[in-house]
Tab-separated table of C-alpha atoms in Angstrom:
chain	number	residue	atom	x	y	z
S	1	MET	CA	20.683	134.572	-104.814
S	2	THR	CA	17.484	132.442	-104.753
S	3	GLY	CA	15.758	129.212	-104.653
S	4	THR	CA	17.206	126.213	-103.167
S	5	GLU	CA	20.028	127.900	-101.341
S	6	GLY	CA	17.286	129.463	-99.205
S	7	LYS	CA	19.100	132.731	-99.402
S	8	ARG	CA	17.862	136.529	-100.541
S	9	ASP	CA	19.323	138.987	-102.738
S	10	VAL	CA	19.236	141.853	-100.161
S	11	SER	CA	20.211	144.507	-102.953
S	12	ALA	CA	17.220	143.455	-104.880
S	13	GLN	CA	14.566	143.860	-102.186
S	14	GLN	CA	13.351	140.261	-101.979
S	15	THR	CA	11.434	140.177	-98.966
S	16	ILE	CA	8.533	138.211	-100.189
S	17	HIS	CA	8.930	134.733	-99.821
S	18	VAL	CA	6.376	132.436	-101.912
S	19	GLY	CA	6.966	128.720	-102.060
S	20	GLY	CA	10.314	128.820	-101.132
S	21	GLU	CA	11.780	131.037	-103.544
S	22	TRP	CA	12.815	134.946	-102.350
S	23	LEU	CA	11.300	137.256	-104.435
S	24	SER	CA	10.703	140.636	-105.278
S	25	ALA	CA	7.174	142.485	-105.762
S	26	ALA	CA	5.240	141.210	-108.573
S	27	SER	CA	4.440	145.080	-109.273
S	28	GLY	CA	8.525	145.780	-108.641
S	29	ALA	CA	7.262	148.148	-106.373
S	30	THR	CA	9.399	149.093	-103.195
S	31	ARG	CA	9.089	151.176	-99.526
S	32	GLU	CA	12.083	152.720	-97.661
S	33	ILE	CA	11.904	152.085	-94.067
S	34	LEU	CA	12.439	154.884	-91.928
S	35	ASP	CA	14.767	154.771	-88.506
S	36	PRO	CA	12.314	156.281	-86.116
S	37	ALA	CA	15.397	157.802	-84.064
S	38	ASP	CA	16.161	160.232	-87.306
S	39	ALA	CA	13.190	159.565	-89.661
S	40	LYS	CA	16.036	158.561	-92.617
S	41	PRO	CA	15.549	155.577	-94.446
S	42	PHE	CA	17.801	152.778	-93.953
S	43	ALA	CA	16.769	149.675	-95.571
S	44	VAL	CA	14.462	149.031	-98.543
S	45	ILE	CA	11.433	146.265	-98.705
S	46	ALA	CA	9.233	144.961	-101.398
S	47	GLU	CA	5.869	146.594	-101.474
S	48	GLY	CA	4.008	143.413	-102.098
S	49	SER	CA	0.265	143.541	-103.924
S	50	THR	CA	-2.652	141.357	-103.834
S	51	GLU	CA	-0.993	139.392	-106.738
S	52	ASP	CA	1.667	138.239	-104.412
S	53	ALA	CA	-0.784	137.695	-101.906
S	54	ASP	CA	-2.869	135.632	-103.929
S	55	ALA	CA	0.792	133.440	-105.105
S	56	ALA	CA	1.799	133.116	-101.249
S	57	ILE	CA	-1.736	131.920	-100.572
S	58	ALA	CA	-1.494	129.148	-103.345
S	59	ALA	CA	1.606	128.327	-102.410
S	60	ALA	CA	0.594	127.573	-98.393
S	61	ARG	CA	-2.358	125.665	-99.815
S	62	LYS	CA	-0.454	123.428	-102.154
S	63	ALA	CA	2.010	123.127	-99.040
S	64	PHE	CA	-0.732	121.672	-97.228
S	65	ASP	CA	-2.703	119.587	-99.324
S	66	GLU	CA	-0.002	118.289	-101.063
S	67	GLY	CA	3.253	118.697	-99.051
S	68	PRO	CA	4.940	116.763	-96.205
S	69	TRP	CA	4.678	118.960	-93.230
S	70	PRO	CA	0.807	118.289	-92.228
S	71	SER	CA	1.691	114.379	-91.420
S	72	THR	CA	5.128	115.444	-90.945
S	73	PRO	CA	5.605	113.119	-87.712
S	74	VAL	CA	5.348	115.562	-84.346
S	75	ALA	CA	8.779	114.945	-83.214
S	76	GLU	CA	10.483	116.119	-85.940
S	77	ARG	CA	8.098	119.495	-86.268
S	78	ALA	CA	8.990	119.779	-82.661
S	79	ALA	CA	12.905	119.284	-83.212
S	80	LEU	CA	12.643	121.738	-86.332
S	81	LEU	CA	10.949	124.548	-84.015
S	82	ARG	CA	14.205	124.075	-81.371
S	83	ARG	CA	16.597	124.418	-84.055
S	84	VAL	CA	14.862	127.632	-84.709
S	85	ALA	CA	15.288	128.673	-81.192
S	86	ASP	CA	18.543	127.853	-81.401
S	87	LEU	CA	19.391	130.081	-84.517
S	88	LEU	CA	17.815	132.852	-82.760
S	89	VAL	CA	20.096	132.274	-79.460
S	90	ARG	CA	23.204	132.224	-82.355
S	91	ASP	CA	21.635	135.346	-83.711
S	92	ARG	CA	20.319	137.247	-80.969
S	93	GLU	CA	22.764	140.404	-81.218
S	94	GLU	CA	22.143	141.073	-84.845
S	95	ILE	CA	18.212	140.357	-84.635
S	96	GLY	CA	18.086	142.842	-81.355
S	97	LEU	CA	19.933	145.386	-83.473
S	98	LEU	CA	17.524	145.025	-86.516
S	99	GLU	CA	14.246	144.734	-84.058
S	100	SER	CA	15.793	148.127	-82.299
S	101	ARG	CA	16.501	150.145	-85.330
S	102	ASP	CA	13.291	149.424	-86.939
S	103	ALA	CA	10.706	149.301	-84.193
S	104	GLY	CA	12.820	152.467	-81.864
S	105	LYS	CA	13.076	150.342	-78.903
S	106	THR	CA	16.271	149.865	-76.814
S	107	LEU	CA	18.853	147.916	-78.095
S	108	GLU	CA	18.078	145.986	-74.555
S	109	GLU	CA	14.808	145.479	-75.502
S	110	GLY	CA	15.567	143.907	-78.594
S	111	ARG	CA	17.816	141.420	-77.117
S	112	VAL	CA	14.928	140.289	-74.908
S	113	ASP	CA	12.639	139.795	-77.285
S	114	VAL	CA	14.692	137.508	-79.576
S	115	ASP	CA	14.866	135.915	-75.930
S	116	CYS	CA	11.239	135.550	-75.421
S	117	VAL	CA	10.623	134.420	-78.989
S	118	ALA	CA	13.479	131.562	-78.700
S	119	ASP	CA	11.350	130.627	-75.383
S	120	ALA	CA	8.269	130.268	-77.498
S	121	PHE	CA	9.656	128.192	-79.910
S	122	ARG	CA	10.708	125.855	-77.040
S	123	TYR	CA	7.692	125.719	-75.192
S	124	PHE	CA	5.361	124.640	-78.057
S	125	ALA	CA	8.223	121.995	-79.308
S	126	ASP	CA	7.642	120.829	-75.515
S	127	LEU	CA	3.832	121.024	-75.543
S	128	VAL	CA	3.445	119.245	-78.919
S	129	ILE	CA	5.935	116.309	-78.265
S	130	GLY	CA	4.069	116.207	-74.555
S	131	GLU	CA	0.992	114.961	-75.800
S	132	GLY	CA	-0.479	112.058	-76.266
S	133	ALA	CA	-2.197	110.602	-79.493
S	134	GLY	CA	-5.596	111.620	-78.789
S	135	ARG	CA	-8.321	111.669	-76.269
S	136	VAL	CA	-10.289	108.983	-75.170
S	137	VAL	CA	-14.025	109.040	-74.559
S	138	ASP	CA	-15.668	106.359	-72.373
S	139	ALA	CA	-18.725	105.109	-74.249
S	140	GLY	CA	-20.320	103.484	-71.899
S	141	SER	CA	-18.958	99.964	-73.997
S	142	ASP	CA	-16.117	97.944	-74.315
S	143	ASP	CA	-17.418	97.255	-77.644
S	144	ILE	CA	-16.747	100.749	-78.672
S	145	HIS	CA	-13.544	102.771	-78.901
S	146	SER	CA	-13.861	106.439	-78.819
S	147	VAL	CA	-11.299	109.101	-79.342
S	148	VAL	CA	-11.080	112.642	-79.741
S	149	VAL	CA	-8.126	113.719	-82.120
S	150	HIS	CA	-6.126	117.117	-83.171
S	151	GLU	CA	-5.702	117.959	-86.621
S	152	PRO	CA	-4.100	121.366	-88.128
S	153	VAL	CA	-6.595	123.708	-89.361
S	154	GLY	CA	-4.920	124.400	-92.963
S	155	VAL	CA	-3.745	127.454	-94.602
S	156	CYS	CA	-3.671	130.271	-91.810
S	157	THR	CA	-2.449	133.723	-92.455
S	158	MET	CA	-0.948	136.034	-89.908
S	159	ILE	CA	-1.179	139.567	-89.873
S	160	THR	CA	0.824	141.362	-87.412
S	161	PRO	CA	1.817	145.028	-85.668
S	162	TRP	CA	4.794	147.400	-85.590
S	163	ASN	CA	5.194	147.369	-82.237
S	164	TYR	CA	6.201	144.018	-81.163
S	165	PRO	CA	6.564	142.532	-84.543
S	166	LEU	CA	9.130	139.845	-84.141
S	167	LEU	CA	7.531	138.770	-80.964
S	168	GLN	CA	3.779	138.933	-81.896
S	169	ALA	CA	5.191	137.017	-85.240
S	170	SER	CA	6.555	134.456	-82.865
S	171	TRP	CA	3.279	133.833	-81.012
S	172	LYS	CA	1.623	133.042	-84.141
S	173	ILE	CA	4.338	131.213	-86.227
S	174	ALA	CA	5.072	128.864	-83.458
S	175	PRO	CA	2.095	126.852	-82.635
S	176	ALA	CA	1.299	127.127	-86.053
S	177	LEU	CA	4.355	125.302	-87.107
S	178	ALA	CA	3.538	122.475	-83.820
S	179	ALA	CA	0.500	121.863	-85.223
S	180	GLY	CA	1.070	121.151	-88.316
S	181	ASN	CA	0.157	124.058	-90.612
S	182	THR	CA	0.845	126.355	-93.166
S	183	PHE	CA	1.480	130.041	-93.445
S	184	VAL	CA	1.209	133.203	-94.889
S	185	ILE	CA	2.225	136.233	-92.896
S	186	LYS	CA	2.050	139.981	-93.207
S	187	PRO	CA	4.195	141.772	-91.087
S	188	SER	CA	3.315	146.089	-90.527
S	189	GLU	CA	5.137	147.724	-93.627
S	190	VAL	CA	6.448	150.206	-90.872
S	191	THR	CA	8.500	147.363	-88.805
S	192	PRO	CA	8.924	144.333	-91.073
S	193	LEU	CA	12.231	143.544	-90.754
S	194	THR	CA	12.843	140.794	-88.206
S	195	THR	CA	9.859	138.804	-89.596
S	196	VAL	CA	11.831	138.628	-92.733
S	197	ALA	CA	14.744	137.564	-90.839
S	198	LEU	CA	12.995	135.160	-88.800
S	199	ILE	CA	11.514	133.379	-91.737
S	200	GLU	CA	14.807	133.286	-93.374
S	201	LEU	CA	15.675	130.892	-89.989
S	202	LEU	CA	13.060	129.050	-90.878
S	203	VAL	CA	14.292	128.203	-94.086
S	204	GLU	CA	17.650	127.472	-92.556
S	205	ALA	CA	16.396	125.157	-90.122
S	206	GLY	CA	15.069	122.702	-93.030
S	207	LEU	CA	11.325	123.581	-92.867
S	208	PRO	CA	9.736	122.852	-96.441
S	209	ALA	CA	9.020	124.946	-99.766
S	210	GLY	CA	5.626	126.478	-99.099
S	211	VAL	CA	5.038	125.847	-95.515
S	212	ALA	CA	6.146	129.474	-94.429
S	213	ASN	CA	5.176	132.462	-96.822
S	214	ILE	CA	5.735	136.304	-96.022
S	215	VAL	CA	4.262	139.364	-98.295
S	216	THR	CA	5.750	142.660	-97.227
S	217	GLY	CA	3.100	145.267	-97.918
S	218	PRO	CA	0.169	147.294	-96.584
S	219	GLY	CA	-3.001	146.526	-94.533
S	220	HIS	CA	-5.799	147.603	-97.217
S	221	THR	CA	-4.409	145.736	-99.843
S	222	VAL	CA	-2.545	142.457	-98.523
S	223	GLY	CA	-4.187	142.173	-95.246
S	224	ALA	CA	-7.059	142.430	-96.796
S	225	ARG	CA	-6.489	139.941	-99.297
S	226	LEU	CA	-4.984	137.534	-96.649
S	227	SER	CA	-8.800	137.918	-94.477
S	228	ASP	CA	-10.826	137.165	-97.651
S	229	HIS	CA	-8.919	134.609	-99.540
S	230	PRO	CA	-11.402	131.638	-100.156
S	231	ASP	CA	-8.544	129.347	-99.520
S	232	VAL	CA	-7.435	130.402	-95.944
S	233	ASP	CA	-8.877	128.259	-93.192
S	234	LEU	CA	-7.669	130.512	-90.147
S	235	VAL	CA	-6.598	134.553	-89.883
S	236	SER	CA	-4.783	135.530	-86.917
S	237	PHE	CA	-4.622	139.259	-86.407
S	238	THR	CA	-2.739	141.158	-83.811
S	239	GLY	CA	-3.287	144.971	-83.778
S	240	GLY	CA	-6.102	147.983	-83.728
S	241	LEU	CA	-9.529	147.256	-83.076
S	242	VAL	CA	-10.716	149.533	-86.247
S	243	SER	CA	-8.750	147.437	-88.638
S	244	GLY	CA	-9.338	143.960	-86.336
S	245	THR	CA	-13.613	144.288	-86.816
S	246	LYS	CA	-12.630	144.485	-90.310
S	247	VAL	CA	-10.662	141.771	-90.700
S	248	ALA	CA	-13.045	140.032	-88.469
S	249	GLN	CA	-15.837	140.957	-91.020
S	250	ALA	CA	-13.884	139.758	-94.289
S	251	ALA	CA	-13.217	136.215	-92.525
S	252	ALA	CA	-16.688	135.910	-91.674
S	253	LEU	CA	-18.065	135.927	-94.947
S	254	GLY	CA	-15.921	132.552	-95.633
S	255	VAL	CA	-16.603	131.376	-92.076
S	256	LYS	CA	-13.107	131.143	-91.530
S	257	LYS	CA	-11.314	130.811	-87.976
S	258	VAL	CA	-10.563	133.786	-86.291
S	259	ALA	CA	-8.076	134.931	-83.641
S	260	LEU	CA	-7.900	138.915	-82.898
S	261	GLU	CA	-5.811	140.373	-80.663
S	262	LEU	CA	-7.041	144.086	-80.722
S	263	GLY	CA	-5.260	145.828	-77.240
S	264	GLY	CA	-6.239	147.355	-74.271
S	265	LYS	CA	-6.776	150.233	-71.534
S	266	ASN	CA	-5.178	148.757	-68.843
S	267	PRO	CA	-5.760	149.575	-65.102
S	268	ASN	CA	-2.599	149.920	-62.584
S	269	VAL	CA	-4.621	149.925	-59.244
S	270	VAL	CA	-2.611	151.222	-56.290
S	271	PHE	CA	-4.084	150.706	-52.463
S	272	ALA	CA	-2.410	152.707	-50.198
S	273	ASP	CA	-1.315	149.967	-47.890
S	274	ALA	CA	1.126	149.082	-50.865
S	275	CYS	CA	2.888	152.599	-50.013
S	276	ALA	CA	2.847	151.878	-46.023
S	277	THR	CA	6.643	151.554	-46.160
S	278	GLU	CA	9.383	153.054	-48.394
S	279	GLU	CA	10.382	149.929	-49.762
S	280	GLY	CA	6.669	149.443	-51.059
S	281	PHE	CA	6.146	153.117	-52.389
S	282	ASP	CA	9.289	152.994	-53.987
S	283	THR	CA	8.311	150.250	-55.352
S	284	ALA	CA	4.596	150.882	-56.842
S	285	VAL	CA	6.131	153.887	-58.260
S	286	ASP	CA	8.987	152.452	-59.843
S	287	GLN	CA	6.620	149.855	-61.151
S	288	ALA	CA	3.917	152.299	-62.418
S	289	LEU	CA	7.144	153.874	-64.716
S	290	ASN	CA	7.694	150.658	-66.159
S	291	ALA	CA	4.141	149.622	-66.895
S	292	ALA	CA	3.356	152.945	-68.496
S	293	PHE	CA	6.631	153.907	-70.226
S	294	ILE	CA	8.544	150.575	-71.665
S	295	HIS	CA	8.795	151.067	-75.147
S	296	SER	CA	7.467	154.749	-75.149
S	297	GLY	CA	4.030	153.480	-73.803
S	298	GLN	CA	3.793	151.278	-77.745
S	299	VAL	CA	2.250	148.259	-75.908
S	300	CYS	CA	-0.455	146.809	-76.234
S	301	SER	CA	-0.604	146.216	-72.383
S	302	ALA	CA	0.640	149.140	-70.921
S	303	GLY	CA	-0.468	150.240	-68.161
S	304	GLY	CA	-1.201	153.594	-69.052
S	305	ARG	CA	-4.543	154.207	-66.214
S	306	LEU	CA	-2.668	154.557	-62.897
S	307	ILE	CA	-5.680	154.349	-60.395
S	308	ILE	CA	-4.701	155.115	-56.820
S	309	GLU	CA	-6.427	155.392	-53.654
S	310	GLU	CA	-7.185	159.331	-52.673
S	311	SER	CA	-4.820	159.617	-49.582
S	312	VAL	CA	-1.455	158.659	-51.502
S	313	ARG	CA	-2.606	160.077	-54.754
S	314	GLU	CA	0.107	163.532	-54.136
S	315	ARG	CA	2.867	161.903	-52.654
S	316	PHE	CA	2.776	159.211	-55.352
S	317	VAL	CA	1.816	161.202	-58.762
S	318	ALA	CA	4.628	164.019	-57.657
S	319	GLU	CA	7.491	161.215	-57.349
S	320	LEU	CA	6.334	159.541	-60.049
S	321	ALA	CA	6.342	162.833	-62.540
S	322	ARG	CA	9.921	163.320	-60.630
S	323	ARG	CA	11.050	160.200	-61.884
S	324	ALA	CA	9.529	160.566	-65.481
S	325	GLN	CA	11.300	163.514	-66.111
S	326	LYS	CA	14.321	161.980	-65.451
S	327	ILE	CA	14.117	158.915	-67.787
S	328	LYS	CA	16.839	159.291	-70.478
S	329	LEU	CA	15.285	159.422	-74.144
S	330	GLY	CA	17.662	158.696	-77.360
S	331	ARG	CA	18.362	156.775	-79.925
S	332	GLY	CA	17.939	153.038	-78.656
S	333	THR	CA	21.458	151.868	-79.871
S	334	GLU	CA	22.994	154.516	-77.857
S	335	GLU	CA	24.610	153.547	-74.348
S	336	GLY	CA	22.335	154.790	-71.624
S	337	VAL	CA	19.411	155.618	-73.422
S	338	GLU	CA	16.303	154.428	-71.395
S	339	CYS	CA	13.232	154.679	-73.853
S	340	GLY	CA	13.050	155.420	-77.439
S	341	PRO	CA	11.501	157.410	-80.070
S	342	LEU	CA	8.082	156.280	-81.719
S	343	VAL	CA	7.692	154.480	-84.272
S	344	SER	CA	6.441	157.010	-87.200
S	345	ARG	CA	5.723	160.549	-87.113
S	346	GLN	CA	1.913	159.578	-87.663
S	347	GLN	CA	2.207	157.980	-83.765
S	348	ARG	CA	3.650	160.929	-82.204
S	349	GLU	CA	1.202	163.341	-83.814
S	350	LYS	CA	-1.627	161.139	-82.415
S	351	THR	CA	0.192	160.789	-78.864
S	352	GLU	CA	0.071	165.152	-79.307
S	353	MET	CA	-3.555	165.033	-79.770
S	354	TYR	CA	-4.293	162.805	-76.996
S	355	VAL	CA	-2.635	164.997	-74.770
S	356	ALA	CA	-4.211	168.008	-76.632
S	357	SER	CA	-8.004	166.674	-76.039
S	358	ALA	CA	-6.649	165.720	-72.142
S	359	LEU	CA	-5.829	169.260	-71.113
S	360	GLU	CA	-8.666	171.060	-73.128
S	361	GLU	CA	-10.794	168.255	-70.907
S	362	GLY	CA	-9.565	169.751	-67.797
S	363	ALA	CA	-6.478	166.886	-66.875
S	364	VAL	CA	-3.514	168.475	-65.221
S	365	LEU	CA	0.073	168.192	-66.666
S	366	ARG	CA	2.386	166.748	-64.174
S	367	CYS	CA	5.586	166.312	-66.470
S	368	GLY	CA	6.072	165.484	-70.023
S	369	GLY	CA	3.516	166.808	-72.883
S	370	LYS	CA	5.906	168.322	-75.689
S	371	ARG	CA	8.625	167.255	-77.705
S	372	PRO	CA	12.340	167.149	-76.279
S	373	GLU	CA	14.936	169.353	-76.773
S	374	PRO	CA	17.386	167.773	-79.443
S	375	SER	CA	21.044	165.727	-78.071
S	376	GLU	CA	23.633	164.144	-79.691
S	377	VAL	CA	21.652	160.956	-78.849
S	378	ARG	CA	18.306	162.297	-79.613
S	379	PRO	CA	18.442	163.739	-83.202
S	380	ALA	CA	15.930	166.468	-84.077
S	381	GLU	CA	14.315	164.642	-86.679
S	382	GLY	CA	13.626	161.394	-84.658
S	383	TYR	CA	10.005	160.549	-83.300
S	384	PHE	CA	10.771	161.667	-79.904
S	385	TYR	CA	8.213	162.726	-77.079
S	386	GLU	CA	8.756	163.140	-73.209
S	387	PRO	CA	6.985	160.600	-70.749
S	388	THR	CA	3.578	162.390	-69.997
S	389	VAL	CA	1.603	162.423	-66.408
S	390	LEU	CA	-1.634	164.005	-66.714
S	391	ASP	CA	-3.793	164.281	-63.304
S	392	GLN	CA	-6.982	164.743	-62.421
S	393	CYS	CA	-8.391	162.861	-65.093
S	394	HIS	CA	-11.866	161.301	-65.286
S	395	ARG	CA	-13.586	158.510	-67.532
S	396	GLY	CA	-15.325	161.334	-69.892
S	397	MET	CA	-11.737	162.158	-71.327
S	398	LYS	CA	-10.830	160.504	-74.222
S	399	VAL	CA	-7.770	160.388	-73.450
S	400	VAL	CA	-8.993	157.910	-71.043
S	401	ARG	CA	-10.993	155.603	-72.792
S	402	GLU	CA	-9.143	155.232	-75.858
S	403	GLU	CA	-6.283	153.551	-76.301
S	404	VAL	CA	-3.287	156.009	-77.010
S	405	PHE	CA	0.098	153.898	-77.731
S	406	GLY	CA	2.394	156.352	-76.460
S	407	PRO	CA	3.941	157.651	-73.210
S	408	VAL	CA	0.903	158.574	-71.628
S	409	LEU	CA	-0.210	157.893	-68.157
S	410	THR	CA	-3.317	159.088	-67.018
S	411	VAL	CA	-3.933	159.247	-62.966
S	412	GLU	CA	-7.389	158.400	-61.350
S	413	THR	CA	-8.578	158.304	-57.706
S	414	PHE	CA	-10.695	156.116	-55.899
S	415	THR	CA	-11.652	155.478	-51.804
S	416	THR	CA	-13.086	152.222	-51.709
S	417	GLU	CA	-12.619	149.209	-53.131
S	418	ASP	CA	-15.797	148.953	-54.767
S	419	GLU	CA	-15.177	152.005	-56.542
S	420	ALA	CA	-11.515	150.906	-57.483
S	421	VAL	CA	-13.156	147.847	-59.424
S	422	ALA	CA	-15.704	149.925	-60.999
S	423	LEU	CA	-13.005	152.224	-62.660
S	424	ALA	CA	-10.836	149.461	-63.492
S	425	ASN	CA	-13.612	147.624	-65.385
S	426	ASP	CA	-14.967	150.802	-66.608
S	427	THR	CA	-13.358	149.790	-70.256
S	428	GLU	CA	-14.377	148.727	-73.753
S	429	TYR	CA	-11.202	146.484	-73.451
S	430	GLY	CA	-9.987	144.081	-70.919
S	431	LEU	CA	-6.732	142.857	-71.945
S	432	ALA	CA	-4.576	143.139	-68.361
S	433	GLY	CA	-4.748	144.694	-65.482
S	434	ALA	CA	-2.892	144.977	-61.873
S	435	VAL	CA	-3.382	145.586	-58.376
S	436	TRP	CA	-0.816	146.484	-55.562
S	437	THR	CA	-1.580	145.696	-52.073
S	438	THR	CA	-0.151	144.367	-49.082
S	439	ASP	CA	-3.438	142.058	-48.090
S	440	SER	CA	-3.483	138.748	-49.385
S	441	GLY	CA	-7.745	138.628	-49.123
S	442	LEU	CA	-8.042	141.986	-50.919
S	443	ALA	CA	-5.161	140.980	-54.056
S	444	ARG	CA	-7.377	137.990	-54.497
S	445	ARG	CA	-10.887	139.628	-54.678
S	446	MET	CA	-9.819	142.217	-56.722
S	447	ALA	CA	-8.135	139.706	-59.309
S	448	ARG	CA	-11.575	137.970	-59.522
S	449	ARG	CA	-13.708	140.954	-59.974
S	450	MET	CA	-11.390	142.766	-62.533
S	451	ARG	CA	-12.258	141.693	-66.168
S	452	HIS	CA	-9.421	141.442	-67.827
S	453	GLY	CA	-7.730	138.700	-69.382
S	454	THR	CA	-4.106	138.957	-67.359
S	455	ILE	CA	-4.219	140.342	-63.744
S	456	TRP	CA	-0.963	141.007	-61.782
S	457	ILE	CA	-0.686	141.437	-58.201
S	458	ASN	CA	2.263	143.532	-57.124
S	459	ASP	CA	3.986	143.193	-60.577
S	460	PHE	CA	3.422	144.550	-64.135
S	461	HIS	CA	4.204	143.091	-67.508
S	462	PRO	CA	5.540	139.575	-67.018
S	463	TYR	CA	4.424	136.668	-69.184
S	464	LEU	CA	4.692	133.336	-69.364
S	465	PRO	CA	4.658	131.304	-72.727
S	466	GLN	CA	2.824	128.754	-70.701
S	467	ALA	CA	0.341	130.709	-69.918
S	468	GLU	CA	-2.715	132.348	-72.112
S	469	TRP	CA	-2.654	135.634	-73.244
S	470	GLY	CA	-6.047	137.674	-74.759
S	471	GLY	CA	-8.402	139.804	-73.615
S	472	PHE	CA	-11.928	140.249	-72.608
S	473	GLY	CA	-14.476	142.398	-74.340
S	474	LYS	CA	-12.679	144.548	-77.552
S	475	SER	CA	-9.392	143.040	-76.453
S	476	GLY	CA	-9.877	140.314	-79.314
S	477	VAL	CA	-11.360	137.100	-79.472
S	478	GLY	CA	-9.546	133.596	-78.895
S	479	ARG	CA	-5.799	133.125	-76.855
S	480	GLU	CA	-2.098	133.494	-77.784
S	481	LEU	CA	0.485	131.098	-75.923
S	482	GLY	CA	-0.533	128.706	-73.413
S	483	PRO	CA	-2.725	125.027	-74.406
S	484	ALA	CA	-4.844	127.115	-75.540
S	485	GLY	CA	-2.859	128.803	-78.232
S	486	LEU	CA	-2.070	125.703	-79.932
S	487	ALA	CA	-5.774	125.019	-79.984
S	488	GLU	CA	-6.031	128.278	-82.017
S	489	TYR	CA	-4.159	126.354	-84.964
S	490	ARG	CA	-5.821	122.891	-84.115
S	491	GLU	CA	-9.416	121.389	-85.106
S	492	SER	CA	-10.672	118.740	-82.968
S	493	LYS	CA	-12.042	115.513	-84.562
S	494	HIS	CA	-13.738	112.816	-83.192
S	495	ILE	CA	-13.184	109.254	-83.987
S	496	TYR	CA	-15.995	106.585	-83.404
S	497	GLN	CA	-14.963	102.681	-83.949
S	498	ASN	CA	-18.095	100.373	-83.346
S	499	LEU	CA	-15.673	96.916	-82.783
S	500	ALA	CA	-18.852	94.902	-82.788
S	501	PRO	CA	-21.451	95.984	-85.474
S	502	ALA	CA	-24.910	94.608	-85.682
S	503	PRO	CA	-28.126	95.607	-87.333
S	504	VAL	CA	-29.637	98.264	-85.726
S	505	ARG	CA	-33.554	97.176	-86.842
S	506	TRP	CA	-34.484	100.620	-86.769
S	507	PHE	CA	-36.807	99.996	-89.609
S	508	ALA	CA	-38.763	96.700	-89.852
S	509	GLY	CA	-38.382	95.400	-93.703
């Protein structure tokens, strides 16, 4: 069924949503979605094209220019966001399972992602409802009323990655809707299913037709069109540096607003004093494992660079490698599995290439570095790769400089605070980083000196929807989450009213 009921015909591969209708691709093309745990297809989606992208943008344009959403009262927009959050809670198990199968992560990770998405929708609902009618500007005269107000940007296009498809979609969709925009989203063609499910929930929550549109399809056609179409006002992209640069170039021709989150090469700096007690040592090792190997390292903020004080390096790395070897790999839906497969054959081959280059350049393999033996929970056809620790690394190595996006941890050492800072900042990226120490003064100095958008002290990976997320350098442009995340989807307008107009007499005559 399609149309007013907001339902889609799953058997017809209707994963394109345009103007309130669930559709197949205009060309009739489809794509199989593979389960990375066994490389077998488990879903079929529409393979959209530029024709579908054009139709979706036209629907979003009409909904913004003629529809009710941009002028819908803030309280009503916030109420819809909260309904979406409630629906996510209702469907937590179903959507969490879908995220697990689609992206290869564990079922528990999928459930946590759904929780985080619900939190994001609630946060932006609270943020937008808590704002006033604008910022009053003191013009220095009682005869002048001056106020700065915020209005939606317009038609937003969104391109999201394969590693956290549902989460990354929510970081864009929730603030865009809160601000009153319409949008077209293109999820990764590798992991599109939970984004399709989220659009279904938006429809169920009562979002007007044309406000939310989705086109499933490849980046080189659909993504490119969403970036350069003249009727688009803002492009938000999360993904790799190469693709992000192309998006920025395409958007620049139309002078569109652009938000880019392009990943990172994130340092996890451990000082010796953090390991002075058994409890401190255990915690730092445990967190180093989490930093590097959650979701098989397929995390933009993964702590893939361990930068550790030389005096504790050998003991720390030995224990880290011992524990890494015990991580239970397998299908994410299986009980007891701690880490799933890589998302695709290409991603595993890329990881293998980086490990091989590291060994050629002198790195010492402490554990991993190969595909695991098949087992009942780990099919031979799956894209599994063992958690890998590479010791004695240096900045000249490709594996240290470039984003691997796999379960690979490199180890570098330092002896002084200045050296630790230099290593942490010696990257073209600047997304996130951590410092481990019991010295509060040292922690604060490191946090100030490290050039990364998020700094964790004695922790790794947590984020808050209330706090901005984004990076320095080639990690991107703009911020997601927090007040700045909402501001990305707004234009500021200054309204200046003269309450006592009179002639200026600038010109005599």
